[in-house]
Amino acid sequence: METVKASATWSREADRYTLWVEDQAGRAFVPEPLEDYPLAALLLELDEAEQETGRIAGFEILGFLGFDRWDALPKLDLLWQLPGQEPLPLDELLKREQRRLRQQAERAASLA
Amino acid sequence: MGPKSGQGSAEPPRERIERLVAEGLMPWAAVEQAERLWQERLRHGVTMPNGEQVWITLDDLYHVIVDSRIWRHPERIVRALESVFEIRALEHGRKLAFSRWYEGERERLAALVLYPDRTLRTMHLIDERRLRRYTRKVGEVVWRQ
């Protein structure tokens, strides 16, 4: 299974988590939204002529902290590797990051 | 170069933009152009054809301009908001809006996610096939031009 080096962005206010494939950074992309959850989409790379290259540019999900439709995620023959971490399938990586960000949000709420 | 591993697993959008610029993947002039547009237009709100005004935060601007088709033409954010033709309701008061406009002969389509506080949280340029995919199953139409 192919492993891609990835980075992630997170916005608490927007509840938006995005994984970016580093090799496709700065390029154009088009979303392939999940069937029943249009707030999440696989981002597919486009070339200069705006044609799909067949490569994945990332994955974006809004409403991330409450997301539970794991069965709606695309089944990809791909592992995502964040810096300093082990490569994981999309669902496992998102579940781990959701747990981490939920804990972070709970800590912030308890301090407020 | 890549993101730093010691800073947690996710960057704020602004940090990623700065990194892409440092890596030569995006020109700083494009970021400045988008920030200028935000100062002059977007932070004051853009009125959609249904009369509703929508804002975009700087954080969300840095997220949206990562697509090269938007950092090369940040004015497309304004065009997309001003050209909304349909809005659908999603859970938790969120909305999915679709817009269509022309650049010369070329038709452009966009999908926009709006939150209940009337902020634009993401925007993507799409094609007819994606428009059909977005609208096939989801959301009650709450406004249509």
PDB file of C-alpha atoms in Angstrom:
ATOM      1  CA  MET A   1       0.000   0.000   0.000  1.00  0.00           C
ATOM      2  CA  GLU A   2       1.333   3.449  -0.932  1.00  0.00           C
ATOM      3  CA  THR A   3       2.304   5.867   1.838  1.00  0.00           C
ATOM      4  CA  VAL A   4       2.030   9.615   1.307  1.00  0.00           C
ATOM      5  CA  LYS A   5       3.666  12.295   3.424  1.00  0.00           C
ATOM      6  CA  ALA A   6       0.904  14.489   4.753  1.00  0.00           C
ATOM      7  CA  SER A   7       0.378  17.593   6.824  1.00  0.00           C
ATOM      8  CA  ALA A   8      -2.777  18.769   8.558  1.00  0.00           C
ATOM      9  CA  THR A   9      -4.510  22.022   9.326  1.00  0.00           C
ATOM     10  CA  TRP A  10      -7.068  22.506  12.066  1.00  0.00           C
ATOM     11  CA  SER A  11      -9.376  25.435  12.835  1.00  0.00           C
ATOM     12  CA  ARG A  12     -11.235  25.157  16.131  1.00  0.00           C
ATOM     13  CA  GLU A  13     -13.646  27.974  15.297  1.00  0.00           C
ATOM     14  CA  ALA A  14     -14.652  26.383  12.007  1.00  0.00           C
ATOM     15  CA  ASP A  15     -14.400  22.823  13.403  1.00  0.00           C
ATOM     16  CA  ARG A  16     -12.504  22.034  10.199  1.00  0.00           C
ATOM     17  CA  TYR A  17      -9.738  19.464   9.871  1.00  0.00           C
ATOM     18  CA  THR A  18      -7.844  19.036   6.616  1.00  0.00           C
ATOM     19  CA  LEU A  19      -5.207  16.554   5.600  1.00  0.00           C
ATOM     20  CA  TRP A  20      -2.905  17.662   2.788  1.00  0.00           C
ATOM     21  CA  VAL A  21      -0.695  15.430   0.670  1.00  0.00           C
ATOM     22  CA  GLU A  22       2.609  17.287   0.750  1.00  0.00           C
ATOM     23  CA  ASP A  23       3.671  16.344  -2.798  1.00  0.00           C
ATOM     24  CA  GLN A  24       0.556  18.020  -4.186  1.00  0.00           C
ATOM     25  CA  ALA A  25       0.800  21.165  -2.019  1.00  0.00           C
ATOM     26  CA  GLY A  26       0.042  24.461  -3.713  1.00  0.00           C
ATOM     27  CA  ARG A  27      -1.749  22.828  -6.657  1.00  0.00           C
ATOM     28  CA  ALA A  28      -5.357  23.038  -7.804  1.00  0.00           C
ATOM     29  CA  PHE A  29      -7.891  20.479  -6.628  1.00  0.00           C
ATOM     30  CA  VAL A  30     -11.552  19.595  -6.863  1.00  0.00           C
ATOM     31  CA  PRO A  31     -13.646  18.060  -4.059  1.00  0.00           C
ATOM     32  CA  GLU A  32     -15.232  14.618  -4.293  1.00  0.00           C
ATOM     33  CA  PRO A  33     -17.818  14.952  -1.497  1.00  0.00           C
ATOM     34  CA  LEU A  34     -18.940  11.976   0.577  1.00  0.00           C
ATOM     35  CA  GLU A  35     -22.360  10.698  -0.542  1.00  0.00           C
ATOM     36  CA  ASP A  36     -24.262  11.396   2.673  1.00  0.00           C
ATOM     37  CA  TYR A  37     -21.996  13.933   4.333  1.00  0.00           C
ATOM     38  CA  PRO A  38     -21.221  16.843   1.993  1.00  0.00           C
ATOM     39  CA  LEU A  39     -19.150  18.571   4.670  1.00  0.00           C
ATOM     40  CA  ALA A  40     -16.361  16.102   3.968  1.00  0.00           C
ATOM     41  CA  ALA A  41     -14.602  15.591   0.674  1.00  0.00           C
ATOM     42  CA  LEU A  42     -11.615  13.912  -0.823  1.00  0.00           C
ATOM     43  CA  LEU A  43      -9.583  16.578  -2.637  1.00  0.00           C
ATOM     44  CA  LEU A  44      -8.425  15.447  -6.068  1.00  0.00           C
ATOM     45  CA  GLU A  45      -5.487  17.122  -7.778  1.00  0.00           C
ATOM     46  CA  LEU A  46      -5.988  18.989 -11.053  1.00  0.00           C
ATOM     47  CA  ASP A  47      -3.328  19.863 -13.618  1.00  0.00           C
ATOM     48  CA  GLU A  48      -2.881  23.274 -15.256  1.00  0.00           C
ATOM     49  CA  ALA A  49      -5.662  22.417 -17.738  1.00  0.00           C
ATOM     50  CA  GLU A  50      -7.933  21.632 -14.755  1.00  0.00           C
ATOM     51  CA  GLN A  51      -8.003  17.952 -15.639  1.00  0.00           C
ATOM     52  CA  GLU A  52      -7.824  15.369 -12.867  1.00  0.00           C
ATOM     53  CA  THR A  53      -4.389  13.813 -12.520  1.00  0.00           C
ATOM     54  CA  GLY A  54      -5.589  10.758 -10.602  1.00  0.00           C
ATOM     55  CA  ARG A  55      -3.651  11.847  -7.518  1.00  0.00           C
ATOM     56  CA  ILE A  56      -5.156  12.729  -4.170  1.00  0.00           C
ATOM     57  CA  ALA A  57      -4.386  16.220  -2.867  1.00  0.00           C
ATOM     58  CA  GLY A  58      -6.043  15.905   0.528  1.00  0.00           C
ATOM     59  CA  PHE A  59      -9.135  15.314   2.604  1.00  0.00           C
ATOM     60  CA  GLU A  60     -11.272  18.029   4.184  1.00  0.00           C
ATOM     61  CA  ILE A  61     -13.889  17.606   6.871  1.00  0.00           C
ATOM     62  CA  LEU A  62     -16.062  20.184   8.614  1.00  0.00           C
ATOM     63  CA  GLY A  63     -17.974  19.369  11.775  1.00  0.00           C
ATOM     64  CA  PHE A  64     -14.987  17.196  12.639  1.00  0.00           C
ATOM     65  CA  LEU A  65     -15.285  16.933  16.433  1.00  0.00           C
ATOM     66  CA  GLY A  66     -18.798  15.458  16.170  1.00  0.00           C
ATOM     67  CA  PHE A  67     -18.225  13.387  13.028  1.00  0.00           C
ATOM     68  CA  ASP A  68     -19.249   9.733  13.430  1.00  0.00           C
ATOM     69  CA  ARG A  69     -20.062   8.493   9.920  1.00  0.00           C
ATOM     70  CA  TRP A  70     -16.889   6.492   9.615  1.00  0.00           C
ATOM     71  CA  ASP A  71     -18.484   4.011   7.218  1.00  0.00           C
ATOM     72  CA  ALA A  72     -19.004   6.846   4.715  1.00  0.00           C
ATOM     73  CA  LEU A  73     -15.260   7.453   4.338  1.00  0.00           C
ATOM     74  CA  PRO A  74     -13.729   6.395   1.024  1.00  0.00           C
ATOM     75  CA  LYS A  75     -11.773   3.146   1.042  1.00  0.00           C
ATOM     76  CA  LEU A  76      -8.359   4.147  -0.240  1.00  0.00           C
ATOM     77  CA  ASP A  77      -5.327   2.049  -1.012  1.00  0.00           C
ATOM     78  CA  LEU A  78      -3.242   4.666   0.756  1.00  0.00           C
ATOM     79  CA  LEU A  79      -1.582   5.362   4.093  1.00  0.00           C
ATOM     80  CA  TRP A  80      -1.203   8.921   5.376  1.00  0.00           C
ATOM     81  CA  GLN A  81       1.907   9.827   7.334  1.00  0.00           C
ATOM     82  CA  LEU A  82       1.954  12.979   9.433  1.00  0.00           C
ATOM     83  CA  PRO A  83       5.393  14.309  10.473  1.00  0.00           C
ATOM     84  CA  GLY A  84       7.010  12.165  13.140  1.00  0.00           C
ATOM     85  CA  GLN A  85       4.136   9.670  13.201  1.00  0.00           C
ATOM     86  CA  GLU A  86       3.433   6.237  11.806  1.00  0.00           C
ATOM     87  CA  PRO A  87       1.548   5.858   8.491  1.00  0.00           C
ATOM     88  CA  LEU A  88      -2.154   5.144   8.991  1.00  0.00           C
ATOM     89  CA  PRO A  89      -5.260   4.531   6.871  1.00  0.00           C
ATOM     90  CA  LEU A  90      -7.544   7.561   6.614  1.00  0.00           C
ATOM     91  CA  ASP A  91     -10.149   6.371   9.126  1.00  0.00           C
ATOM     92  CA  GLU A  92      -7.609   5.433  11.802  1.00  0.00           C
ATOM     93  CA  LEU A  93      -5.735   8.703  11.442  1.00  0.00           C
ATOM     94  CA  LEU A  94      -8.943  10.766  11.614  1.00  0.00           C
ATOM     95  CA  LYS A  95     -10.199   8.857  14.674  1.00  0.00           C
ATOM     96  CA  ARG A  96      -6.918   9.408  16.486  1.00  0.00           C
ATOM     97  CA  GLU A  97      -6.842  13.115  15.594  1.00  0.00           C
ATOM     98  CA  GLN A  98     -10.485  13.522  16.601  1.00  0.00           C
ATOM     99  CA  ARG A  99      -9.737  12.015  20.034  1.00  0.00           C
ATOM    100  CA  ARG A 100      -6.727  14.304  20.454  1.00  0.00           C
ATOM    101  CA  LEU A 101      -8.580  17.443  19.398  1.00  0.00           C
ATOM    102  CA  ARG A 102     -11.607  16.580  21.550  1.00  0.00           C
ATOM    103  CA  GLN A 103      -9.322  16.258  24.583  1.00  0.00           C
ATOM    104  CA  GLN A 104      -7.672  19.541  23.674  1.00  0.00           C
ATOM    105  CA  ALA A 105     -11.093  21.220  23.404  1.00  0.00           C
ATOM    106  CA  GLU A 106     -12.200  19.761  26.765  1.00  0.00           C
ATOM    107  CA  ARG A 107      -9.023  21.022  28.436  1.00  0.00           C
ATOM    108  CA  ALA A 108      -9.524  24.489  26.947  1.00  0.00           C
ATOM    109  CA  ALA A 109     -13.168  24.506  28.100  1.00  0.00           C
ATOM    110  CA  SER A 110     -12.231  23.489  31.665  1.00  0.00           C
ATOM    111  CA  LEU A 111      -9.696  26.326  31.850  1.00  0.00           C
ATOM    112  CA  ALA A 112     -12.124  28.931  30.537  1.00  0.00           C
TER     113      ALA A 112
ATOM    114  CA  MET B   1      11.184  21.083   4.350  1.00  0.00           C
ATOM    115  CA  GLY B   2       7.684  19.957   5.438  1.00  0.00           C
ATOM    116  CA  PRO B   3       5.774  20.707   8.623  1.00  0.00           C
ATOM    117  CA  LYS B   4       7.585  20.505  11.962  1.00  0.00           C
ATOM    118  CA  SER B   5       6.959  17.295  13.870  1.00  0.00           C
ATOM    119  CA  GLY B   6       7.312  18.807  17.327  1.00  0.00           C
ATOM    120  CA  GLN B   7       4.386  21.219  17.131  1.00  0.00           C
ATOM    121  CA  GLY B   8       1.474  18.784  17.405  1.00  0.00           C
ATOM    122  CA  SER B   9      -0.160  17.171  14.418  1.00  0.00           C
ATOM    123  CA  ALA B  10      -1.946  20.137  12.857  1.00  0.00           C
ATOM    124  CA  GLU B  11      -0.975  23.630  11.813  1.00  0.00           C
ATOM    125  CA  PRO B  12      -3.210  26.693  11.723  1.00  0.00           C
ATOM    126  CA  PRO B  13      -3.970  27.597   8.064  1.00  0.00           C
ATOM    127  CA  ARG B  14      -1.813  30.747   8.235  1.00  0.00           C
ATOM    128  CA  GLU B  15       1.260  28.733   9.264  1.00  0.00           C
ATOM    129  CA  ARG B  16       0.782  26.335   6.398  1.00  0.00           C
ATOM    130  CA  ILE B  17       0.486  29.203   3.917  1.00  0.00           C
ATOM    131  CA  GLU B  18       3.734  30.711   5.258  1.00  0.00           C
ATOM    132  CA  ARG B  19       5.409  27.323   4.877  1.00  0.00           C
ATOM    133  CA  LEU B  20       4.172  26.906   1.282  1.00  0.00           C
ATOM    134  CA  VAL B  21       5.537  30.361   0.472  1.00  0.00           C
ATOM    135  CA  ALA B  22       8.883  29.503   2.118  1.00  0.00           C
ATOM    136  CA  GLU B  23       9.025  26.292   0.082  1.00  0.00           C
ATOM    137  CA  GLY B  24       8.385  28.197  -3.153  1.00  0.00           C
ATOM    138  CA  LEU B  25       5.021  26.499  -3.748  1.00  0.00           C
ATOM    139  CA  MET B  26       2.992  29.690  -3.557  1.00  0.00           C
ATOM    140  CA  PRO B  27       4.036  33.302  -4.188  1.00  0.00           C
ATOM    141  CA  TRP B  28       3.848  35.741  -1.278  1.00  0.00           C
ATOM    142  CA  ALA B  29       2.345  38.284  -3.701  1.00  0.00           C
ATOM    143  CA  ALA B  30      -0.704  36.024  -4.010  1.00  0.00           C
ATOM    144  CA  VAL B  31      -1.166  35.945  -0.241  1.00  0.00           C
ATOM    145  CA  GLU B  32      -0.859  39.731  -0.103  1.00  0.00           C
ATOM    146  CA  GLN B  33      -3.385  40.097  -2.911  1.00  0.00           C
ATOM    147  CA  ALA B  34      -5.854  37.900  -1.040  1.00  0.00           C
ATOM    148  CA  GLU B  35      -5.249  39.811   2.212  1.00  0.00           C
ATOM    149  CA  ARG B  36      -5.836  43.104   0.360  1.00  0.00           C
ATOM    150  CA  LEU B  37      -9.122  41.759  -0.984  1.00  0.00           C
ATOM    151  CA  TRP B  38     -10.075  40.711   2.532  1.00  0.00           C
ATOM    152  CA  GLN B  39      -9.268  44.189   3.913  1.00  0.00           C
ATOM    153  CA  GLU B  40     -11.156  45.990   1.181  1.00  0.00           C
ATOM    154  CA  ARG B  41     -14.143  43.690   0.573  1.00  0.00           C
ATOM    155  CA  LEU B  42     -14.479  40.432   2.434  1.00  0.00           C
ATOM    156  CA  ARG B  43     -14.180  41.611   6.034  1.00  0.00           C
ATOM    157  CA  HIS B  44     -17.101  43.980   5.465  1.00  0.00           C
ATOM    158  CA  GLY B  45     -19.278  41.103   4.271  1.00  0.00           C
ATOM    159  CA  VAL B  46     -20.530  40.155   0.820  1.00  0.00           C
ATOM    160  CA  THR B  47     -24.254  40.107   0.072  1.00  0.00           C
ATOM    161  CA  MET B  48     -25.573  36.971  -1.618  1.00  0.00           C
ATOM    162  CA  PRO B  49     -28.464  37.237  -4.108  1.00  0.00           C
ATOM    163  CA  ASN B  50     -30.934  36.162  -1.364  1.00  0.00           C
ATOM    164  CA  GLY B  51     -30.040  39.330   0.564  1.00  0.00           C
ATOM    165  CA  GLU B  52     -28.044  37.533   3.248  1.00  0.00           C
ATOM    166  CA  GLN B  53     -24.630  38.940   4.100  1.00  0.00           C
ATOM    167  CA  VAL B  54     -21.699  36.551   4.576  1.00  0.00           C
ATOM    168  CA  TRP B  55     -18.299  37.119   6.160  1.00  0.00           C
ATOM    169  CA  ILE B  56     -15.058  35.224   5.944  1.00  0.00           C
ATOM    170  CA  THR B  57     -12.440  35.264   8.690  1.00  0.00           C
ATOM    171  CA  LEU B  58      -8.757  35.592   7.872  1.00  0.00           C
ATOM    172  CA  ASP B  59      -8.245  32.038   9.148  1.00  0.00           C
ATOM    173  CA  ASP B  60     -10.815  30.761   6.646  1.00  0.00           C
ATOM    174  CA  LEU B  61      -9.351  32.918   3.879  1.00  0.00           C
ATOM    175  CA  TYR B  62      -5.976  31.216   4.395  1.00  0.00           C
ATOM    176  CA  HIS B  63      -7.740  27.849   4.162  1.00  0.00           C
ATOM    177  CA  VAL B  64      -9.641  28.696   0.973  1.00  0.00           C
ATOM    178  CA  ILE B  65      -6.724  30.175  -0.987  1.00  0.00           C
ATOM    179  CA  VAL B  66      -4.695  26.966  -0.793  1.00  0.00           C
ATOM    180  CA  ASP B  67      -6.291  25.909  -4.111  1.00  0.00           C
ATOM    181  CA  SER B  68      -4.121  27.507  -6.824  1.00  0.00           C
ATOM    182  CA  ARG B  69      -7.261  28.376  -8.807  1.00  0.00           C
ATOM    183  CA  ILE B  70      -8.247  30.603  -5.909  1.00  0.00           C
ATOM    184  CA  TRP B  71      -4.865  32.050  -4.878  1.00  0.00           C
ATOM    185  CA  ARG B  72      -4.360  33.041  -8.507  1.00  0.00           C
ATOM    186  CA  HIS B  73      -7.801  34.673  -8.568  1.00  0.00           C
ATOM    187  CA  PRO B  74      -8.938  35.503  -5.020  1.00  0.00           C
ATOM    188  CA  GLU B  75     -11.695  37.696  -6.478  1.00  0.00           C
ATOM    189  CA  ARG B  76     -13.437  34.389  -7.231  1.00  0.00           C
ATOM    190  CA  ILE B  77     -14.446  34.289  -3.562  1.00  0.00           C
ATOM    191  CA  VAL B  78     -16.490  37.454  -4.056  1.00  0.00           C
ATOM    192  CA  ARG B  79     -17.857  36.265  -7.417  1.00  0.00           C
ATOM    193  CA  ALA B  80     -18.899  32.965  -5.875  1.00  0.00           C
ATOM    194  CA  LEU B  81     -20.784  34.639  -3.023  1.00  0.00           C
ATOM    195  CA  GLU B  82     -22.470  37.164  -5.309  1.00  0.00           C
ATOM    196  CA  SER B  83     -23.483  34.417  -7.756  1.00  0.00           C
ATOM    197  CA  VAL B  84     -25.175  31.966  -5.403  1.00  0.00           C
ATOM    198  CA  PHE B  85     -28.233  30.399  -7.063  1.00  0.00           C
ATOM    199  CA  GLU B  86     -29.241  27.741  -4.537  1.00  0.00           C
ATOM    200  CA  ILE B  87     -28.911  27.202  -0.797  1.00  0.00           C
ATOM    201  CA  ARG B  88     -29.563  23.911   0.983  1.00  0.00           C
ATOM    202  CA  ALA B  89     -29.970  23.315   4.700  1.00  0.00           C
ATOM    203  CA  LEU B  90     -27.602  20.943   6.495  1.00  0.00           C
ATOM    204  CA  GLU B  91     -27.554  19.738  10.088  1.00  0.00           C
ATOM    205  CA  HIS B  92     -26.721  22.131  12.960  1.00  0.00           C
ATOM    206  CA  GLY B  93     -27.890  25.183  11.022  1.00  0.00           C
ATOM    207  CA  ARG B  94     -25.142  24.914   8.444  1.00  0.00           C
ATOM    208  CA  LYS B  95     -25.870  25.576   4.796  1.00  0.00           C
ATOM    209  CA  LEU B  96     -24.468  24.444   1.494  1.00  0.00           C
ATOM    210  CA  ALA B  97     -24.645  27.065  -1.259  1.00  0.00           C
ATOM    211  CA  PHE B  98     -23.973  26.679  -4.953  1.00  0.00           C
ATOM    212  CA  SER B  99     -22.987  29.426  -7.327  1.00  0.00           C
ATOM    213  CA  ARG B 100     -22.515  29.875 -11.029  1.00  0.00           C
ATOM    214  CA  TRP B 101     -20.866  32.703 -12.961  1.00  0.00           C
ATOM    215  CA  TYR B 102     -19.040  33.319 -16.219  1.00  0.00           C
ATOM    216  CA  GLU B 103     -15.449  34.365 -16.854  1.00  0.00           C
ATOM    217  CA  GLY B 104     -15.596  35.268 -20.523  1.00  0.00           C
ATOM    218  CA  GLU B 105     -17.079  32.184 -22.190  1.00  0.00           C
ATOM    219  CA  ARG B 106     -16.148  29.881 -19.328  1.00  0.00           C
ATOM    220  CA  GLU B 107     -18.746  28.853 -16.805  1.00  0.00           C
ATOM    221  CA  ARG B 108     -17.575  28.545 -13.206  1.00  0.00           C
ATOM    222  CA  LEU B 109     -19.327  26.652 -10.445  1.00  0.00           C
ATOM    223  CA  ALA B 110     -18.593  26.693  -6.736  1.00  0.00           C
ATOM    224  CA  ALA B 111     -19.805  24.944  -3.587  1.00  0.00           C
ATOM    225  CA  LEU B 112     -19.703  26.979  -0.384  1.00  0.00           C
ATOM    226  CA  VAL B 113     -20.254  25.927   3.226  1.00  0.00           C
ATOM    227  CA  LEU B 114     -21.866  28.586   5.416  1.00  0.00           C
ATOM    228  CA  TYR B 115     -22.210  28.386   9.192  1.00  0.00           C
ATOM    229  CA  PRO B 116     -25.113  29.730  11.272  1.00  0.00           C
ATOM    230  CA  ASP B 117     -23.042  32.788  12.238  1.00  0.00           C
ATOM    231  CA  ARG B 118     -23.078  33.705   8.512  1.00  0.00           C
ATOM    232  CA  THR B 119     -19.431  32.877   7.927  1.00  0.00           C
ATOM    233  CA  LEU B 120     -18.023  31.156   4.871  1.00  0.00           C
ATOM    234  CA  ARG B 121     -16.024  28.193   6.195  1.00  0.00           C
ATOM    235  CA  THR B 122     -14.923  26.580   2.964  1.00  0.00           C
ATOM    236  CA  MET B 123     -15.342  27.034  -0.751  1.00  0.00           C
ATOM    237  CA  HIS B 124     -14.444  24.857  -3.699  1.00  0.00           C
ATOM    238  CA  LEU B 125     -14.573  25.358  -7.439  1.00  0.00           C
ATOM    239  CA  ILE B 126     -16.490  22.388  -8.805  1.00  0.00           C
ATOM    240  CA  ASP B 127     -17.838  21.029 -12.089  1.00  0.00           C
ATOM    241  CA  GLU B 128     -21.301  19.870 -13.203  1.00  0.00           C
ATOM    242  CA  ARG B 129     -20.603  16.303 -12.129  1.00  0.00           C
ATOM    243  CA  ARG B 130     -19.701  17.398  -8.589  1.00  0.00           C
ATOM    244  CA  LEU B 131     -22.722  19.689  -8.491  1.00  0.00           C
ATOM    245  CA  ARG B 132     -24.941  16.676  -9.249  1.00  0.00           C
ATOM    246  CA  ARG B 133     -23.129  14.624  -6.622  1.00  0.00           C
ATOM    247  CA  TYR B 134     -23.555  17.356  -3.989  1.00  0.00           C
ATOM    248  CA  THR B 135     -27.254  17.812  -4.733  1.00  0.00           C
ATOM    249  CA  ARG B 136     -28.268  14.193  -5.346  1.00  0.00           C
ATOM    250  CA  LYS B 137     -29.134  13.276  -1.793  1.00  0.00           C
ATOM    251  CA  VAL B 138     -28.404  16.045   0.609  1.00  0.00           C
ATOM    252  CA  GLY B 139     -30.258  18.930   2.137  1.00  0.00           C
ATOM    253  CA  GLU B 140     -33.610  20.580   1.742  1.00  0.00           C
ATOM    254  CA  VAL B 141     -33.533  23.517  -0.664  1.00  0.00           C
ATOM    255  CA  VAL B 142     -34.162  26.647   1.420  1.00  0.00           C
ATOM    256  CA  TRP B 143     -33.613  29.206  -1.315  1.00  0.00           C
ATOM    257  CA  ARG B 144     -33.347  29.065  -5.071  1.00  0.00           C
ATOM    258  CA  GLN B 145     -33.007  31.885  -7.572  1.00  0.00           C
TER     259      GLN B 145
END
